[in-house]
XYZ file of C-alpha atoms in Angstrom:
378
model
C 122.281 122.093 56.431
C 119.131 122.898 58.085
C 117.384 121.015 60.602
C 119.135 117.473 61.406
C 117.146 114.203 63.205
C 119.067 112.628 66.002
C 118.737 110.011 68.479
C 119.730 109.704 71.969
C 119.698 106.181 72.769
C 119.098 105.270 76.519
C 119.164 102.174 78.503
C 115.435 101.110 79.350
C 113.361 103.016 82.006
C 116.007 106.546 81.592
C 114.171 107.107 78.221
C 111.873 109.979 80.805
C 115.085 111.646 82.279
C 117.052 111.944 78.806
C 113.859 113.185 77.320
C 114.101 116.099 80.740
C 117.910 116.833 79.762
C 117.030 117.171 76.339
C 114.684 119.747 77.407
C 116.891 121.705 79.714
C 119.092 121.798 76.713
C 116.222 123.373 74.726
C 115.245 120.502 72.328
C 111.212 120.251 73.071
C 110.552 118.683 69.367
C 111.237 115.328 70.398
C 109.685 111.719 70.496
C 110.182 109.477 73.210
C 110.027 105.497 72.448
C 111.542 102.472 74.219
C 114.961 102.563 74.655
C 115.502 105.975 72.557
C 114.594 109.796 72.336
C 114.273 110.967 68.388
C 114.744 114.785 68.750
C 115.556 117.673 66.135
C 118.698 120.180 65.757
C 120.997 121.905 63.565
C 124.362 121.216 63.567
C 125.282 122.806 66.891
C 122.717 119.919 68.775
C 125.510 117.325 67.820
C 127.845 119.406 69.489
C 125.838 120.459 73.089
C 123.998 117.109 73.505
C 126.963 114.953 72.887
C 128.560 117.405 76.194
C 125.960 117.792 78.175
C 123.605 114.604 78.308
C 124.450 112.700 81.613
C 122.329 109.517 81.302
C 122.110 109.284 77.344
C 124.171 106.265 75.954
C 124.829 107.841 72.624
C 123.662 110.298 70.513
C 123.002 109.463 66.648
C 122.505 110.865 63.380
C 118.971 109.442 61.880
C 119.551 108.667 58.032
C 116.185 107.537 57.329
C 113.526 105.165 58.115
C 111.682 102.529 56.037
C 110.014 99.246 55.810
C 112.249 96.744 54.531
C 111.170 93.263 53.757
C 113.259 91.450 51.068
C 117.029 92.662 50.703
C 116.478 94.004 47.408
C 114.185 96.719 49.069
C 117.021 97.136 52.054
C 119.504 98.078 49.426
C 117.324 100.753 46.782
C 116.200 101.831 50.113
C 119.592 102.697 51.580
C 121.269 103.905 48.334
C 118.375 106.524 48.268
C 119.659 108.169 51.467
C 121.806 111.031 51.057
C 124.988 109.452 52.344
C 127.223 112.042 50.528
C 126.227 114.862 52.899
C 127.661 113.322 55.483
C 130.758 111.291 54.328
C 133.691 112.553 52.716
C 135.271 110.197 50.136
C 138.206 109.314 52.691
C 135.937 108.604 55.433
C 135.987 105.180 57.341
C 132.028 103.610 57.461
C 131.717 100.511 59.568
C 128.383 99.167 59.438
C 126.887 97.633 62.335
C 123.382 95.514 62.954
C 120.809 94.232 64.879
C 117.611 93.006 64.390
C 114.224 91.600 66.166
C 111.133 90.614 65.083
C 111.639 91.200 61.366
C 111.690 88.858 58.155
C 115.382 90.309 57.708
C 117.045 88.178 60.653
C 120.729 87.708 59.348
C 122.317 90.987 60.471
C 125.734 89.565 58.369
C 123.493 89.996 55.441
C 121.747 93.077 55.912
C 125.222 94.899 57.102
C 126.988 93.693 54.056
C 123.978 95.055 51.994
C 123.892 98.415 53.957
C 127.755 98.407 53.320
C 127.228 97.856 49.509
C 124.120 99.874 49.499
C 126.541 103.224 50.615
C 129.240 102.401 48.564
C 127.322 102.780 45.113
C 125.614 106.051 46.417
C 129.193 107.234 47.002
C 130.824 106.078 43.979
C 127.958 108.534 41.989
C 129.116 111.139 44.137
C 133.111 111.047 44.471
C 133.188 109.279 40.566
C 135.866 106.795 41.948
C 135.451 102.881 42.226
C 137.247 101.691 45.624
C 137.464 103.791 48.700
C 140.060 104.038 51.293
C 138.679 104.940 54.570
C 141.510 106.153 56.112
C 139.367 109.405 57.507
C 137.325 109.990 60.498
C 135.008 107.465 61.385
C 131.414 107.549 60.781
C 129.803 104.569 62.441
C 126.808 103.322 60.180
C 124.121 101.035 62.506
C 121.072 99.006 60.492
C 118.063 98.577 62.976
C 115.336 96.325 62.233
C 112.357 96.488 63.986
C 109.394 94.726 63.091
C 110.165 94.988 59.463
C 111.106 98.696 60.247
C 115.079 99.499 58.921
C 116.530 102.963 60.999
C 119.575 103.390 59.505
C 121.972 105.706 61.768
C 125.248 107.461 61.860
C 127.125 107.356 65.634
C 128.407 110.832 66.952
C 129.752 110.074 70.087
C 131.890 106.826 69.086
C 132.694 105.432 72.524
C 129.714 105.364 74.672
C 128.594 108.685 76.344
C 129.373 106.984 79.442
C 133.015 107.183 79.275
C 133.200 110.965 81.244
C 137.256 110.506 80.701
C 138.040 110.286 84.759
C 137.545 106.795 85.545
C 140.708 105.127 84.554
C 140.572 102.368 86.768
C 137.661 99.982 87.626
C 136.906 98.576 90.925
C 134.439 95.450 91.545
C 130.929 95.588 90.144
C 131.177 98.968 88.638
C 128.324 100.933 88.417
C 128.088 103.009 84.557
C 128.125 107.014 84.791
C 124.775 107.897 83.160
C 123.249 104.996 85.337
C 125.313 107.171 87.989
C 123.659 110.504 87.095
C 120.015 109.006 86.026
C 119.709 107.760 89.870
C 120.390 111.102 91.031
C 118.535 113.176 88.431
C 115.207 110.618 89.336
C 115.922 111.644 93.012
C 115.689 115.552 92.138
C 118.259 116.456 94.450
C 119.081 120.208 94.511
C 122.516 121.008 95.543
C 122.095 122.643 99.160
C 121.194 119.681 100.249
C 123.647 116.889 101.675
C 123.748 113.871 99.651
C 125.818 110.296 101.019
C 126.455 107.474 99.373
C 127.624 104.908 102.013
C 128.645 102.557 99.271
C 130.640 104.571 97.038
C 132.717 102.354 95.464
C 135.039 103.991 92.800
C 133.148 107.100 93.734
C 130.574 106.955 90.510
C 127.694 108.234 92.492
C 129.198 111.391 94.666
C 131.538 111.917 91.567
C 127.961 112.196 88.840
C 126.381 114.700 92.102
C 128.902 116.838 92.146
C 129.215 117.450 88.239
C 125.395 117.832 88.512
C 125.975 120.604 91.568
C 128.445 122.480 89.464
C 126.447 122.526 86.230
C 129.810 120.821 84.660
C 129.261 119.368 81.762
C 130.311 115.451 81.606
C 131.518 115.367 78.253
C 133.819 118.017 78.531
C 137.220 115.952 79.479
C 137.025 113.583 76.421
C 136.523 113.430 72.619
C 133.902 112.620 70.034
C 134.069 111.064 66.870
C 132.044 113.777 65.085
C 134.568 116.279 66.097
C 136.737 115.014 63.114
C 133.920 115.686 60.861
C 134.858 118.338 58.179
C 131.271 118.761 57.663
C 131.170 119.800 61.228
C 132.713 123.379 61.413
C 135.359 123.331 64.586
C 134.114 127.019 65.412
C 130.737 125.206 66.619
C 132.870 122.626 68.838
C 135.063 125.420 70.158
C 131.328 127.598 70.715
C 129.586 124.331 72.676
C 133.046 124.163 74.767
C 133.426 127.067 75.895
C 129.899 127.898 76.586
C 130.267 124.277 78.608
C 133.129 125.565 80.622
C 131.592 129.089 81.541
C 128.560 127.377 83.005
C 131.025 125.495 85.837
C 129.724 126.771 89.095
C 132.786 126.924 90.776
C 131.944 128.684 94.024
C 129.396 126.431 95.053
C 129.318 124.764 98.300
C 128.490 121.190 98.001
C 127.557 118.350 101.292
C 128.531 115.349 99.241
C 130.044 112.314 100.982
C 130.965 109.140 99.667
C 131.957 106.207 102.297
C 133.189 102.739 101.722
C 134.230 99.470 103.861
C 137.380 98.770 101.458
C 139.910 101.200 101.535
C 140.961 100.230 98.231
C 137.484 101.483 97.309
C 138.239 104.917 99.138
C 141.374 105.077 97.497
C 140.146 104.830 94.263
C 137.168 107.136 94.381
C 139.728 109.833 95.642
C 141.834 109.167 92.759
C 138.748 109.605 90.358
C 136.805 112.755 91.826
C 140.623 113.833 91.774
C 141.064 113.419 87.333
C 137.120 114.794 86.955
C 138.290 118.001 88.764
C 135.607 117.727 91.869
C 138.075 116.297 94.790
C 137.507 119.625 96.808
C 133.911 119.365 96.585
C 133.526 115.549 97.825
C 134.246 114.296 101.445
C 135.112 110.619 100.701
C 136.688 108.501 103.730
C 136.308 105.096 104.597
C 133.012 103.435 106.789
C 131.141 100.877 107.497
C 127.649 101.852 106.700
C 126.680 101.083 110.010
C 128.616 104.161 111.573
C 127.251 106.817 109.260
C 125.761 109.832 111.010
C 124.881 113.292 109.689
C 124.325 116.609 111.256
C 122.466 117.399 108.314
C 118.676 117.554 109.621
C 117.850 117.189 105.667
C 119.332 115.242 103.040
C 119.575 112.818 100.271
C 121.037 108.997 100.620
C 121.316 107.200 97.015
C 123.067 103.919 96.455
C 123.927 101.093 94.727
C 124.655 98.665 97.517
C 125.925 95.125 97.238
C 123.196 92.588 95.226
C 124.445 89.006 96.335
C 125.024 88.222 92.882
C 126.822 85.332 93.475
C 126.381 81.979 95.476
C 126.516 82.274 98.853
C 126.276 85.550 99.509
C 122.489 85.837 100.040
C 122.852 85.414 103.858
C 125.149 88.218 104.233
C 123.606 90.806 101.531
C 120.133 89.770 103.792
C 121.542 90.636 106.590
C 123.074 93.816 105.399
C 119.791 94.832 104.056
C 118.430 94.646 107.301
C 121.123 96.535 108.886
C 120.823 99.280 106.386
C 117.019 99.607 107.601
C 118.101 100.370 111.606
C 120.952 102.660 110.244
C 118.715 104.867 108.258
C 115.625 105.131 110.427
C 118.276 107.377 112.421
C 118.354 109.655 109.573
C 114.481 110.169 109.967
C 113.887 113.127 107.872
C 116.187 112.131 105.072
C 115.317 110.739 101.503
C 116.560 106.938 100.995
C 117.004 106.076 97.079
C 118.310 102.531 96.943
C 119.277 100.858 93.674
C 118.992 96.179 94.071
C 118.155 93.388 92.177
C 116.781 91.908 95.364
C 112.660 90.900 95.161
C 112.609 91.119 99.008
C 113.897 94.237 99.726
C 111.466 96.151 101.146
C 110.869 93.621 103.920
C 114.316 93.233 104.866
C 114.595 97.036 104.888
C 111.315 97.229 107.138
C 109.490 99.541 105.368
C 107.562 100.090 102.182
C 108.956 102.524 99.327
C 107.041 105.307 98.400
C 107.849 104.455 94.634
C 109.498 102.171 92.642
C 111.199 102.440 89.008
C 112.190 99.587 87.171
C 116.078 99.675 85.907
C 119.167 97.758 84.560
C 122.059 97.951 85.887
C 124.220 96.157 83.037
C 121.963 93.398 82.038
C 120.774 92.657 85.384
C 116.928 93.999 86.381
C 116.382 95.898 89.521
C 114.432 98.240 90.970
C 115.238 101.736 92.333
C 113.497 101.816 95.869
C 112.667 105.785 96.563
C 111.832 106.458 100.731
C 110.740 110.463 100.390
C 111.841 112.211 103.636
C 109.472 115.310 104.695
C 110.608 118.517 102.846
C 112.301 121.140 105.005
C 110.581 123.315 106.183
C 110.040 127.229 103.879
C 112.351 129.920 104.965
């Protein structure tokens, strides 16, 4: 099929670190815009990216891209793409939509139209009138942008984020690729000790030590493109197994994960447990006040408590503070602290060397980075 577009969608301010992975991965023909990486494969990049990228949301298959500003021009528009290439004449094609900024605003309308649109290219191709879709699923999104129409097909189907070990959910969940972005902005190497005194259900230590064993996240779970005839299985079975030989398995890791609830604790041990990394995590449960290392060098990153909800200001203030005294112990350690919290800084008592805007769900924060001195050169 020759070279393929694609799209790894990202949430807002990761757009630099997917654009990284994609590198590493050996995609360099790539375009980097809010919210989204466009870069260029064959058929094998649907395969590798969809195991490999850790803070991507999604990877997509771009159809085309055209200014649409009346309906009629939507629908000659889409029927000229070459839907056939793609979808079999059993296949099942949802069409999704969203739009901003554009004369187009009813996304009802402009699905329907998409819908129709790919029908009547198909019906010239299969020579049938009605079609079943009761194949694999090819998930068809509409994007307007400014009068701009990028019509995509989803590879992934559920969201990238779903590694396939977190069965259960604790409070306030933090997502994995938000997980793994903190920690790939960090550039933490893995000889170095790494704690994350509010582990939760384990996200954070869980995302490090995947990263510290080169194992790919996608590996434990399934895609929707894998049903794709067009697809050949031999280049699943290829990006699989090359996944699984890269697994460092002798590495020694210093990842700890700590946690006031023992619920928590429980939980993150039952999670590093199904992603296959339990022997390469120290998770027991702390108050963050007790933490202590041996480690003269090392990396803290967390996602501590917001005070989200009424009331809780007071105490989230006061842990904030705490957290400063605690970590000045650690003096030649990094700090990279993830909060929603304007005032953080000065409750911490000291001034971040760099900030990075982020959401975490729909809520804005900002990812507070303390560099520690580096050790010294052996």
């Amino acid at each position: 099929m020759g070279k393929i577009h694609l799209i790894a969608t990202a949430a807002f301010g990761i757009e630099a670190v997917v654009s990284r992975e994609l590198k590493n991965l050996g995609y360099d023909d790539q375009h980097v815009e809010n919210g989204k990486v466009t870069f260029s494969g064959d058929e094998s990049a649907i395969c590798r990216t969809n195991l490999w990228l850790r803070t991507a949301d999604r990877v997509l298959l771009k159809m085309g891209e055209f200014k649409a500003l009346s309906f009629e021009e939507l629908f000659e528009k889409t029927k000229a793409l070459p839907w056939e290439q793609w979808i079999p004449e059993d296949g099942e094609f949802p069409v999704e939509g969203k739009s901003v900024d554009s004369k187009l605003y009813s996304v009802p309308d402009c699905q329907a139209i998409v819908k129709k649109a790919i029908v009547e290219r198909l019906k010239q191709k299969y020579k049938c009138q009605w079609f079943k879709e009761t194949g694999p699923r090819y998930r068809i999104e509409v994007a307007l942008l400014k009068d701009m129409a990028t019509l995509t097909i989803d590879t992934s189907g559920a969201g990238l984020h779903k590694r396939g070990y977190r069965e259960l959910v604790g409070g306030a969940p933090l997502k994995e690729t938000l997980a793994s972005a903190l920690i790939l902005i960090s550039r933490w190497k893995n000889d170095r000790a790494l704690f994350d005194p509010f582990c939760g259900s384990g996200t954070i230590p869980i995302e490090a030590a995947m990263i510290g064993l080169d194992m790919a996240p996608g590996l434990q779970r399934e895609f929707d493109s894998e049903k794709w005839p067009n697809i050949p299985k031999a280049l699943w079975a290829e990006a699989r197994k090359e996944a699984r030989e890269m697994i460092k398995f002798d590495r020694k890791l210093k990842i700890h994960g700590t946690d006031i609830s023992e619920d928590a604790v429980r939980l993150a041990r039952y999670h590093a447990k199904k992603a296959g990394v339990d022997k390469y995590i120290h998770i027991q449960r702390m108050p963050m006040s007790e933490i202590r290392s041996k480690e003269k060098y090392g990396f803290i990153i967390c996602n501590p408590p917001y005070g989200e909800r009424l009331g809780q200001m007071k105490e989230i203030e006061k842990l904030y503070r705490e957290m400063g005294n605690v970590f000045s112990s650690l003096d030649t350690w990094s700090y990279y602290i993830l909060t929603s919290h304007q005032g953080f800084e000065k409750l911490f008592g000291k001034k971040a060397n760099k900030k990075r805007k982020l959401y975490n769900g729909r809520i804005q924060c900002n990812y507070y980075q303390f560099y520690g001195p580096p050790p010294p050169k052996v």
